[in-house]
Every structure is written in structure tokens, then in C-alpha cells.
């Protein structure tokens, strides 16, 4: 890859000639492992939630205690007021019963309100941790699909956070059972012992029955995530599906995934319902035995009528508590299945290894103020790609598919070898991906346009669009066409055409404030006339820009073109009098010129997929920059390229 040294250009405005200070980014630390138990602790006790959860559980226990006191007090009223016909005693016990009902109601209201806070913040903490892992700058070796990621962030965090509800409900249920058992022991020792023994028996049986539920819960959630993946892919690529007339195949794939999800959900639901039915059956049989035994004791005179009413009331009350005891195991198992999925995601090894820190014995590498803004050694090529500050350099990829790889490497989204990429003289591996992405804006080719206004997609809240960038990317035409930058662009930008979305994504990258902007085939959906104006606009900007493209129109506006197919670098700045005969692929200076974008060697006339034709077309377009500009009529409102000033004020 031969190199032609470009002429010296002063630093561009807003891009001082100094390198970044190397530092070990926080993202260089390995993510904190997350076991199932650690995730449950996050939902229960982190950030002061433990104390609030304890107080909430105590309030629910008071509520259950009051619930159990109601049948007890009714029995007392019968024995001590109604049976002896004692009016004052009746009034007194009814007052006590009213106070219990008041406490019962208030404790439940306050506990429920506090529980919403505990649960809500616990779910938020889990979602933030899950999202942080999904958005980790070092990425994941096996990242989940969009549907599965959505399931993890929403459904699984919801279930794991629900462990706080399980804790308080189980604590209050145990309180109810202990209170009822104590009262029954006081009324009749055999009855109290029978309640305790029956509770333990129900727990053991239901624990044994619930063991298969965890695997079924995992299968259900996995199949639902796969169906979500297929649905997301189909909706995202709906235009492609329509263009290929592939509706039938897309529907077939979703039908298969949906049926698998349905089978998993039905199987899990049947298991849970069977489990609940067995739990209700056991508790019902047990309580029927309890009621029968208490009836015989009342006939024998061992217990009073009031005590019989208390026993029967407690039996009815205990039926719900014992049924809930039977669901303890299945409740925890389903939450544990979701916690395992979250744990697997958070503990997934990073794709990009951690950068060596200052404490590993390696001295910090000082920034070089004279170094180029970017120096990249493409794998398999001898000569590096050099980008000085304020330059616009074009790179022709070895093949069209490798353009995505170039963007990923310059954006540090894939592992890099030490010394492969230098930013202002500092190794990207030393900086780490987070810092590199602050300095180099290299958005993916298929960027996302979000729902909302065009302005919200362009700059952060409170920011102001740069008029120069809007003109350079022809986004000002889009803004005028849709009625202003405050207009809604629709879901995923569906109100914009493909070319308009590309111009928006290009302008967004140029608004990041990064020292270097890498644009990956930014005009594939733009017509040639608009593309010519964008090429001229990018040339006029002071931004340090690298264009990864096979478009001869864009490459003709670059300071230099690096052809990774032929391993040659072409100088296109004709203002310095470079002899075209000495540059491979450029037309002689006295050769007749054709309008830009229609030269015989232009990439538009090259065979589809031929990157070398694009490179030669770029050179031909570059050689014609000093010729009279004869762009198509649709671009006639722009000044001739020869009359447009360089960023430093020197005409081309």
C-alpha cells in the first residue's frame, strides 16, 4: 500500500493538536459476578431496602395476626357475652373486635404501599444491572438477540424482583399458621399438634412435587425469548421481507417459533395448575379432618360452643394459608429460573479483554502531540492508514462486506491487537473501548432512528444543531420537507425515506463532538446528485473524517483515498499540484473530463461488487475537480467545486 504524503494543513477548528491523556477506563474492570443468591440480595436488601422490607414484613405479619384474631374474638364473644347474656361484656368485646378490624385495615394499606416501593426499586436495580451488562463497551462473547434481551430486561427482572413479595407473604403466612396453632394448642393439645404436623407434611409433599417446575420454567422462558427474537427480526426487516416477497417464509418461521413458545407456556401452566390443585386438595383434606375432630370434641364437652366456632373459623382461615404454603416451592423455583438466566447473562465473558492498568508494571504511554489523529494498521496490509487532524480520507474496503469489519475495528467493537490502532499516538488497547469511542465516533452502518422528533434523534436535550453540519449532510432539506426539526419521525424513523434516515444518522455522528468521525457507506440510499452535494459538504467541514466507501462520488471529495484492494493510496488534493501521472488510477491532467459521477471509470459504472472499479472511479472523479463543474440539474443550486473554499481558506 503505497503512501503519498499529504500537504500540511493547520489544525481544524475545535480539534486541537494534542492527544488524549491515557487512562484506565472503569469499563476495563471485569464485571462483578452475579450469582443467583447475589441477585436475590439485590432485590431484597441493597440500597437500604432491607430495613424497609423488614418493617413491611412486620406490618403484614400484624395484618395476618389480626386476621387470625377475628375468629378467636368471635368465639370469646359467644362464650363470655352471648351465652351468659351479658350486655356490657358484649359491648366491650365488640369494641375490641372493631379495634382489631381497624388495625387490620391500616396495617395492610401501609404495608402494601411500602411494598410497592421496595419491589419497584428492586426491579429497577436489577434492570439497570442487566442493561449495564448488555451495553457494556466490552460487549459479550454470545450476546442475546433483541427478543431475548427484552425478555431478560422485562420478564426475568420482574420475576426476580418479586422475591420481595414472596418473603413478606411467606412471613405473614407463617405468622398466621403459628398464631392459629398456638390458639388451637390452648383449646386442645391434639388439635394444635395436628395442625403443626399437617403443615410440615404439606410442605414436604409439595416440595417433592415442585422439583420438575424449575426446568419447565426455564424451557418456557427460553421458548418465549426465541419467539420474541423471530418477531423482532421480522418487524425490523419488514421492508426487506416485503421487497423479497418473503411473507410466507417469514410467517412460517414465526409460526414455528410461536408454536414452540405456546407448547412451553401450556406445559408450564399445566404443571403449575396441577401443583396448585394438589396443594388445595391436601389442605382441604387436612382441614376436613380438623373440623371433624373438633366437632367430636364439642359433642363430648371437651370444648365449648365458642371454642368450636373459633376452631371452625380458624380452619377456614387456615385453608388459604396452608394452600399458600404449598406454593412456596413453586414460587421460589420460578424466580430462581429467571435469576439463573440473569446470572448467565451478567457472568458471560466479555468479547474484548480488559486493558492493562497502571498497576500491572507497564508504564503509562504518554500522548504525542505531533502524532496523527488516527493511525490504523489494517490486518493483512503493510502500510498503515494515517489520518491527520482536519483531513477527509477515503478508504476503499477490500470487499463490500469488509466495510462493516473496518467500522467495527475503528470503533473498537471487536478485539484489537496491541499496536493495531493508535489514537493521537496512544494505543487503543491502553485506552480501552469506552475511551476510544469517546474519541472516535464510528457508528454502525445500520444505525437506529428512534421514535420522537428529528431534533431528539440528532442532538441531546438542550443541544443545538450545527447549521454547517446540517448543510453538509443535506439534512436541512429533510428538516424543511418534514416541517421542522420538531416534527415526529415515527417509530424507527418510518416517516423518513431511506436516504433521509442516512442523512440523519450521518449528521448525528458529526454532532457527537468526537475528534475523529468514521462513516461507513453513509450514502448508499442517496441519489447521485444529493451524494455529490454531500461529498462537497463533507469536504468543507473542519471535522477529521474517515469515509469507508466504494462510492466514486464520495471518494472524489477526499483529501486522500486508501485502496485496501490494490494496496495503494491516492492523493486527491489537486491544489498542491500533484502530478496525476505519478498516481496509479488517476487520469492525465490534460485528459478530457466528464461530469462528476459520469466518468468512464466512475464507481457507478463499475460492475456490481467491484471495489477496485470504485477506487479507479474515485480517482477519475478526483482528477476532474479542477474542471468546470457540470453536475446534474438537480444539484445546480450548489456552487462549482472549484469555487468552494477549503476549510483553511485556500481554493481548490
CSV table of N, CA and C in Angstrom, one decimal, residues 301-417:
chain,number,residue,atom,x,y,z
A,301,UNK,N,-68.0,-32.5,75.1
A,301,UNK,CA,-67.9,-31.4,76.1
A,301,UNK,C,-66.5,-31.0,76.4
A,302,UNK,N,-65.5,-31.5,75.6
A,302,UNK,CA,-64.1,-31.1,75.8
A,302,UNK,C,-63.9,-29.7,75.4
A,303,UNK,N,-64.7,-29.1,74.5
A,303,UNK,CA,-64.5,-27.7,74.2
A,303,UNK,C,-65.9,-27.1,74.2
A,304,UNK,N,-66.0,-25.8,74.4
A,304,UNK,CA,-67.2,-25.1,74.4
A,304,UNK,C,-67.7,-24.8,73.0
A,305,UNK,N,-69.0,-24.2,72.9
A,305,UNK,CA,-69.5,-23.8,71.7
A,305,UNK,C,-68.7,-22.7,71.0
A,306,UNK,N,-68.3,-21.7,71.9
A,306,UNK,CA,-67.5,-20.6,71.4
A,306,UNK,C,-66.1,-21.1,70.8
A,307,UNK,N,-65.5,-22.1,71.5
A,307,UNK,CA,-64.3,-22.7,71.1
A,307,UNK,C,-64.5,-23.4,69.8
A,308,UNK,N,-65.6,-24.1,69.6
A,308,UNK,CA,-65.9,-24.8,68.4
A,308,UNK,C,-66.0,-23.8,67.2
A,309,UNK,N,-66.7,-22.7,67.5
A,309,UNK,CA,-66.8,-21.7,66.4
A,309,UNK,C,-65.4,-21.1,66.1
A,310,UNK,N,-64.5,-20.9,67.1
A,310,UNK,CA,-63.2,-20.5,66.9
A,310,UNK,C,-62.4,-21.5,66.1
A,311,UNK,N,-62.5,-22.8,66.4
A,311,UNK,CA,-61.8,-23.8,65.7
A,311,UNK,C,-62.2,-23.8,64.2
A,312,UNK,N,-63.5,-23.8,64.0
A,312,UNK,CA,-64.0,-23.8,62.6
A,312,UNK,C,-63.6,-22.6,61.8
A,313,UNK,N,-63.7,-21.4,62.5
A,313,UNK,CA,-63.2,-20.2,61.8
A,313,UNK,C,-61.7,-20.2,61.5
A,314,UNK,N,-60.9,-20.7,62.5
A,314,UNK,CA,-59.5,-20.8,62.2
A,314,UNK,C,-59.2,-21.9,61.1
A,315,UNK,N,-60.0,-22.9,61.0
A,315,UNK,CA,-59.9,-23.9,60.0
A,315,UNK,C,-60.1,-23.3,58.6
A,316,UNK,N,-61.2,-22.5,58.5
A,316,UNK,CA,-61.4,-21.9,57.2
A,316,UNK,C,-60.3,-20.9,56.9
A,317,UNK,N,-59.9,-20.2,57.9
A,317,UNK,CA,-58.8,-19.2,57.7
A,317,UNK,C,-57.5,-19.9,57.3
A,318,UNK,N,-57.3,-21.0,57.9
A,318,UNK,CA,-56.0,-21.7,57.7
A,318,UNK,C,-56.0,-22.4,56.3
A,319,UNK,N,-57.2,-22.6,55.7
A,319,UNK,CA,-57.2,-23.3,54.4
A,319,UNK,C,-56.4,-22.4,53.4
A,320,UNK,N,-56.6,-21.1,53.4
A,320,UNK,CA,-55.9,-20.3,52.4
A,320,UNK,C,-54.4,-20.2,52.8
A,321,UNK,N,-54.1,-20.2,54.1
A,321,UNK,CA,-52.7,-20.1,54.5
A,321,UNK,C,-51.9,-21.4,54.1
A,322,UNK,N,-52.6,-22.6,54.3
A,322,UNK,CA,-51.9,-23.8,54.0
A,322,UNK,C,-51.8,-24.0,52.5
A,323,UNK,N,-52.8,-23.5,51.7
A,323,UNK,CA,-52.7,-23.6,50.3
A,323,UNK,C,-51.5,-22.7,49.8
A,324,UNK,N,-51.3,-21.6,50.5
A,324,UNK,CA,-50.2,-20.7,50.1
A,324,UNK,C,-48.9,-21.4,50.5
A,325,UNK,N,-48.9,-22.0,51.6
A,325,UNK,CA,-47.6,-22.8,52.0
A,325,UNK,C,-47.2,-23.8,50.9
A,326,UNK,N,-48.2,-24.4,50.3
A,326,UNK,CA,-47.9,-25.4,49.3
A,326,UNK,C,-47.3,-24.7,48.0
A,327,UNK,N,-47.5,-23.4,47.8
A,327,UNK,CA,-47.0,-22.7,46.6
A,327,UNK,C,-45.6,-22.1,46.9
A,328,UNK,N,-45.1,-22.2,48.1
A,328,UNK,CA,-43.8,-21.6,48.4
A,328,UNK,C,-42.7,-22.1,47.5
A,329,UNK,N,-42.7,-23.4,47.3
A,329,UNK,CA,-41.6,-24.0,46.5
A,329,UNK,C,-41.7,-23.6,45.0
A,330,UNK,N,-42.9,-23.7,44.4
A,330,UNK,CA,-43.0,-23.3,43.0
A,330,UNK,C,-42.7,-21.9,42.8
A,331,UNK,N,-43.1,-21.0,43.8
A,331,UNK,CA,-42.9,-19.6,43.6
A,331,UNK,C,-41.4,-19.3,43.6
A,332,UNK,N,-40.6,-19.9,44.5
A,332,UNK,CA,-39.2,-19.7,44.5
A,332,UNK,C,-38.5,-20.3,43.3
A,333,UNK,N,-39.0,-21.5,42.9
A,333,UNK,CA,-38.3,-22.1,41.8
A,333,UNK,C,-38.5,-21.3,40.5
A,334,UNK,N,-39.6,-20.8,40.2
A,334,UNK,CA,-39.8,-19.9,39.0
A,334,UNK,C,-38.9,-18.7,39.1
A,335,UNK,N,-38.8,-18.1,40.3
A,335,UNK,CA,-37.9,-16.9,40.4
A,335,UNK,C,-36.5,-17.3,40.3
A,336,UNK,N,-36.1,-18.5,40.8
A,336,UNK,CA,-34.8,-19.0,40.7
A,336,UNK,C,-34.4,-19.2,39.2
A,337,UNK,N,-35.4,-19.7,38.4
A,337,UNK,CA,-35.1,-19.9,37.0
A,337,UNK,C,-34.8,-18.6,36.3
A,338,UNK,N,-35.5,-17.6,36.6
A,338,UNK,CA,-35.3,-16.3,36.0
A,338,UNK,C,-33.9,-15.7,36.5
A,339,UNK,N,-33.6,-15.9,37.8
A,339,UNK,CA,-32.4,-15.5,38.3
A,339,UNK,C,-31.2,-16.2,37.7
A,340,UNK,N,-31.4,-17.4,37.3
A,340,UNK,CA,-30.3,-18.2,36.6
A,340,UNK,C,-30.0,-17.6,35.2
A,341,UNK,N,-31.1,-17.2,34.6
A,341,UNK,CA,-30.9,-16.6,33.2
A,341,UNK,C,-30.2,-15.2,33.3
A,342,UNK,N,-30.6,-14.4,34.3
A,342,UNK,CA,-29.9,-13.2,34.5
A,342,UNK,C,-28.4,-13.4,34.9
A,343,UNK,N,-28.2,-14.4,35.8
A,343,UNK,CA,-26.8,-14.6,36.2
A,343,UNK,C,-26.0,-15.1,35.0
A,344,UNK,N,-26.5,-15.9,34.1
A,344,UNK,CA,-25.8,-16.4,33.0
A,344,UNK,C,-25.4,-15.2,32.1
A,345,UNK,N,-26.3,-14.2,31.9
A,345,UNK,CA,-26.0,-13.1,31.1
A,345,UNK,C,-24.9,-12.2,31.7
A,346,UNK,N,-25.1,-11.9,33.0
A,346,UNK,CA,-24.2,-11.0,33.7
A,346,UNK,C,-22.8,-11.6,33.7
A,347,UNK,N,-22.7,-12.9,33.9
A,347,UNK,CA,-21.4,-13.6,34.0
A,347,UNK,C,-20.8,-14.0,32.7
A,348,UNK,N,-21.5,-13.7,31.6
A,348,UNK,CA,-21.0,-14.0,30.3
A,348,UNK,C,-19.6,-13.3,30.1
A,349,UNK,N,-18.6,-14.0,29.6
A,349,UNK,CA,-17.3,-13.3,29.5
A,349,UNK,C,-17.3,-12.2,28.4
A,350,UNK,N,-16.6,-11.2,28.6
A,350,UNK,CA,-16.6,-10.1,27.6
A,350,UNK,C,-15.9,-10.5,26.3
A,351,UNK,N,-16.3,-9.9,25.2
A,351,UNK,CA,-15.7,-10.1,24.0
A,351,UNK,C,-14.3,-9.5,23.9
A,352,UNK,N,-14.2,-8.3,24.5
A,352,UNK,CA,-12.9,-7.5,24.5
A,352,UNK,C,-12.3,-7.6,25.8
A,353,UNK,N,-11.0,-8.1,25.9
A,353,UNK,CA,-10.4,-8.3,27.1
A,353,UNK,C,-10.1,-6.9,27.8
A,354,UNK,N,-9.9,-7.0,29.1
A,354,UNK,CA,-9.6,-5.8,29.9
A,354,UNK,C,-8.3,-5.2,29.6
A,355,UNK,N,-8.2,-3.9,29.5
A,355,UNK,CA,-6.9,-3.2,29.2
A,355,UNK,C,-6.0,-3.3,30.4
A,356,UNK,N,-4.7,-3.4,30.2
A,356,UNK,CA,-3.7,-3.4,31.3
A,356,UNK,C,-3.7,-2.1,32.1
A,357,UNK,N,-3.8,-2.2,33.4
A,357,UNK,CA,-3.9,-1.0,34.2
A,357,UNK,C,-2.5,-0.5,34.6
A,358,UNK,N,-2.4,0.7,35.2
A,358,UNK,CA,-1.1,1.2,35.6
A,358,UNK,C,-0.4,0.4,36.6
A,359,UNK,N,-1.2,-0.4,37.3
A,359,UNK,CA,-0.6,-1.2,38.4
A,359,UNK,C,0.0,-2.6,38.0
A,360,UNK,N,0.0,-2.8,36.7
A,360,UNK,CA,0.5,-4.1,36.2
A,360,UNK,C,2.0,-4.1,35.9
A,361,UNK,N,2.7,-3.0,36.2
A,361,UNK,CA,4.1,-3.0,35.9
A,361,UNK,C,4.4,-2.3,34.6
A,362,UNK,N,3.5,-2.0,33.8
A,362,UNK,CA,3.7,-1.3,32.5
A,362,UNK,C,3.6,0.2,32.7
A,363,UNK,N,4.6,1.0,32.3
A,363,UNK,CA,4.4,2.4,32.4
A,363,UNK,C,3.4,3.0,31.5
A,364,UNK,N,2.8,4.1,31.9
A,364,UNK,CA,1.8,4.7,31.1
A,364,UNK,C,2.4,5.3,29.9
A,365,UNK,N,1.8,5.2,28.7
A,365,UNK,CA,2.3,5.7,27.4
A,365,UNK,C,1.9,7.2,27.3
A,366,UNK,N,2.9,8.1,27.2
A,366,UNK,CA,2.5,9.5,27.0
A,366,UNK,C,1.9,9.8,25.7
A,367,UNK,N,1.0,10.8,25.6
A,367,UNK,CA,0.4,11.2,24.4
A,367,UNK,C,1.3,12.0,23.6
A,368,UNK,N,1.3,11.8,22.3
A,368,UNK,CA,2.2,12.5,21.3
A,368,UNK,C,1.4,13.6,20.6
A,369,UNK,N,1.8,14.9,20.9
A,369,UNK,CA,1.0,16.0,20.3
A,369,UNK,C,1.2,16.1,18.8
A,370,UNK,N,2.3,15.5,18.3
A,370,UNK,CA,2.6,15.6,16.9
A,370,UNK,C,2.1,14.3,16.1
A,371,UNK,N,1.6,13.4,16.8
A,371,UNK,CA,1.1,12.2,16.2
A,371,UNK,C,-0.2,12.4,15.4
A,372,UNK,N,-0.5,11.6,14.4
A,372,UNK,CA,-1.7,11.8,13.7
A,372,UNK,C,-2.9,11.5,14.5
A,373,UNK,N,-4.1,12.0,14.1
A,373,UNK,CA,-5.3,11.8,14.9
A,373,UNK,C,-5.6,10.3,15.0
A,374,UNK,N,-5.3,9.6,13.9
A,374,UNK,CA,-5.6,8.2,13.9
A,374,UNK,C,-4.6,7.5,13.0
A,375,UNK,N,-4.0,6.4,13.5
A,375,UNK,CA,-3.1,5.6,12.7
A,375,UNK,C,-3.5,4.1,12.9
A,376,UNK,N,-4.0,3.5,11.8
A,376,UNK,CA,-4.6,2.2,11.8
A,376,UNK,C,-3.8,1.3,10.9
A,377,UNK,N,-3.4,0.1,11.5
A,377,UNK,CA,-2.7,-0.9,10.7
A,377,UNK,C,-3.6,-2.0,10.3
A,378,UNK,N,-4.2,-1.9,9.1
A,378,UNK,CA,-5.2,-2.9,8.8
A,378,UNK,C,-4.6,-4.3,8.7
A,379,UNK,N,-5.2,-5.3,9.3
A,379,UNK,CA,-4.7,-6.7,9.3
A,379,UNK,C,-4.5,-7.1,7.9
A,380,UNK,N,-3.3,-7.7,7.6
A,380,UNK,CA,-3.0,-8.2,6.2
A,380,UNK,C,-2.4,-7.1,5.3
A,381,UNK,N,-2.2,-5.9,5.8
A,381,UNK,CA,-1.7,-4.8,4.9
A,381,UNK,C,-0.4,-4.3,5.6
A,382,UNK,N,0.6,-3.9,4.7
A,382,UNK,CA,1.9,-3.5,5.3
A,382,UNK,C,1.8,-2.1,5.7
A,383,UNK,N,1.2,-1.2,4.9
A,383,UNK,CA,1.2,0.2,5.2
A,383,UNK,C,0.0,0.6,6.1
A,384,UNK,N,0.2,1.5,7.1
A,384,UNK,CA,-1.0,1.9,7.9
A,384,UNK,C,-1.8,3.0,7.2
A,385,UNK,N,-3.0,3.1,7.7
A,385,UNK,CA,-3.9,4.2,7.3
A,385,UNK,C,-3.7,5.3,8.2
A,386,UNK,N,-3.3,6.5,7.7
A,386,UNK,CA,-2.9,7.6,8.5
A,386,UNK,C,-3.9,8.7,8.3
A,387,UNK,N,-4.5,9.3,9.4
A,387,UNK,CA,-5.5,10.4,9.3
A,387,UNK,C,-5.0,11.5,10.1
A,388,UNK,N,-4.6,12.6,9.5
A,388,UNK,CA,-4.2,13.8,10.2
A,388,UNK,C,-5.4,14.6,10.6
A,389,UNK,N,-5.2,15.5,11.5
A,389,UNK,CA,-6.3,16.4,12.0
A,389,UNK,C,-6.9,17.3,10.9
A,390,UNK,N,-8.2,17.3,10.8
A,390,UNK,CA,-8.8,18.1,9.8
A,390,UNK,C,-8.9,17.5,8.4
A,391,UNK,N,-8.4,16.3,8.2
A,391,UNK,CA,-8.4,15.6,6.9
A,391,UNK,C,-9.7,14.9,6.7
A,392,UNK,N,-10.0,14.7,5.4
A,392,UNK,CA,-11.1,13.9,4.9
A,392,UNK,C,-10.5,12.8,4.1
A,393,UNK,N,-10.4,11.6,4.6
A,393,UNK,CA,-9.7,10.5,3.9
A,393,UNK,C,-10.7,9.4,3.6
A,394,UNK,N,-10.6,8.9,2.4
A,394,UNK,CA,-11.5,7.8,2.0
A,394,UNK,C,-10.8,6.5,2.0
A,395,UNK,N,-11.4,5.4,2.4
A,395,UNK,CA,-10.9,4.1,2.5
A,395,UNK,C,-11.8,3.2,1.7
A,396,UNK,N,-11.2,2.5,0.6
A,396,UNK,CA,-12.0,1.6,-0.2
A,396,UNK,C,-11.7,0.2,0.4
A,397,UNK,N,-12.8,-0.5,0.9
A,397,UNK,CA,-12.5,-1.8,1.6
A,397,UNK,C,-12.2,-2.8,0.5
A,398,UNK,N,-11.5,-3.9,1.0
A,398,UNK,CA,-11.1,-5.0,0.2
A,398,UNK,C,-12.2,-5.6,-0.5
A,399,UNK,N,-13.4,-5.7,0.1
A,399,UNK,CA,-14.6,-6.3,-0.5
A,399,UNK,C,-15.7,-5.6,0.3
A,400,UNK,N,-16.9,-5.5,-0.3
A,400,UNK,CA,-18.0,-4.8,0.3
A,400,UNK,C,-18.3,-5.2,1.7
A,401,UNK,N,-18.3,-6.5,2.0
A,401,UNK,CA,-18.6,-7.0,3.3
A,401,UNK,C,-17.6,-6.6,4.4
A,402,UNK,N,-16.4,-6.3,3.9
A,402,UNK,CA,-15.4,-5.9,4.9
A,402,UNK,C,-15.5,-4.5,5.4
A,403,UNK,N,-16.4,-3.7,4.8
A,403,UNK,CA,-16.6,-2.4,5.3
A,403,UNK,C,-17.2,-2.4,6.7
A,404,UNK,N,-18.1,-3.4,7.0
A,404,UNK,CA,-18.6,-3.5,8.4
A,404,UNK,C,-17.5,-3.8,9.4
A,405,UNK,N,-16.5,-4.6,8.9
A,405,UNK,CA,-15.4,-5.0,9.8
A,405,UNK,C,-14.5,-3.8,10.1
A,406,UNK,N,-14.3,-3.0,9.1
A,406,UNK,CA,-13.5,-1.8,9.3
A,406,UNK,C,-14.1,-0.9,10.3
A,407,UNK,N,-15.5,-0.6,10.2
A,407,UNK,CA,-16.1,0.2,11.2
A,407,UNK,C,-16.1,-0.4,12.6
A,408,UNK,N,-16.2,-1.7,12.7
A,408,UNK,CA,-16.2,-2.4,14.0
A,408,UNK,C,-14.8,-2.2,14.6
A,409,UNK,N,-13.7,-2.3,13.8
A,409,UNK,CA,-12.4,-2.2,14.3
A,409,UNK,C,-12.0,-0.8,14.7
A,410,UNK,N,-12.4,0.2,13.9
A,410,UNK,CA,-12.1,1.6,14.3
A,410,UNK,C,-13.0,2.0,15.4
A,411,UNK,N,-14.1,1.4,15.6
A,411,UNK,CA,-15.0,1.7,16.7
A,411,UNK,C,-14.7,0.9,18.0
A,412,UNK,N,-13.7,0.0,17.9
A,412,UNK,CA,-13.3,-0.9,19.0
A,412,UNK,C,-14.5,-1.7,19.5
A,413,UNK,N,-15.2,-2.3,18.5
A,413,UNK,CA,-16.3,-3.2,18.9
A,413,UNK,C,-15.9,-4.6,18.8
A,414,UNK,N,-14.7,-4.9,18.4
A,414,UNK,CA,-14.2,-6.2,18.3
A,414,UNK,C,-12.8,-6.2,18.9
A,415,UNK,N,-12.2,-7.3,19.3
A,415,UNK,CA,-10.9,-7.3,19.9
A,415,UNK,C,-9.8,-6.8,18.9
A,416,UNK,N,-8.9,-5.9,19.4
A,416,UNK,CA,-7.8,-5.4,18.6
A,416,UNK,C,-6.5,-5.9,19.1
A,417,UNK,N,-5.6,-6.1,18.2
A,417,UNK,CA,-4.2,-6.5,18.6
A,417,UNK,C,-3.5,-5.2,19.1
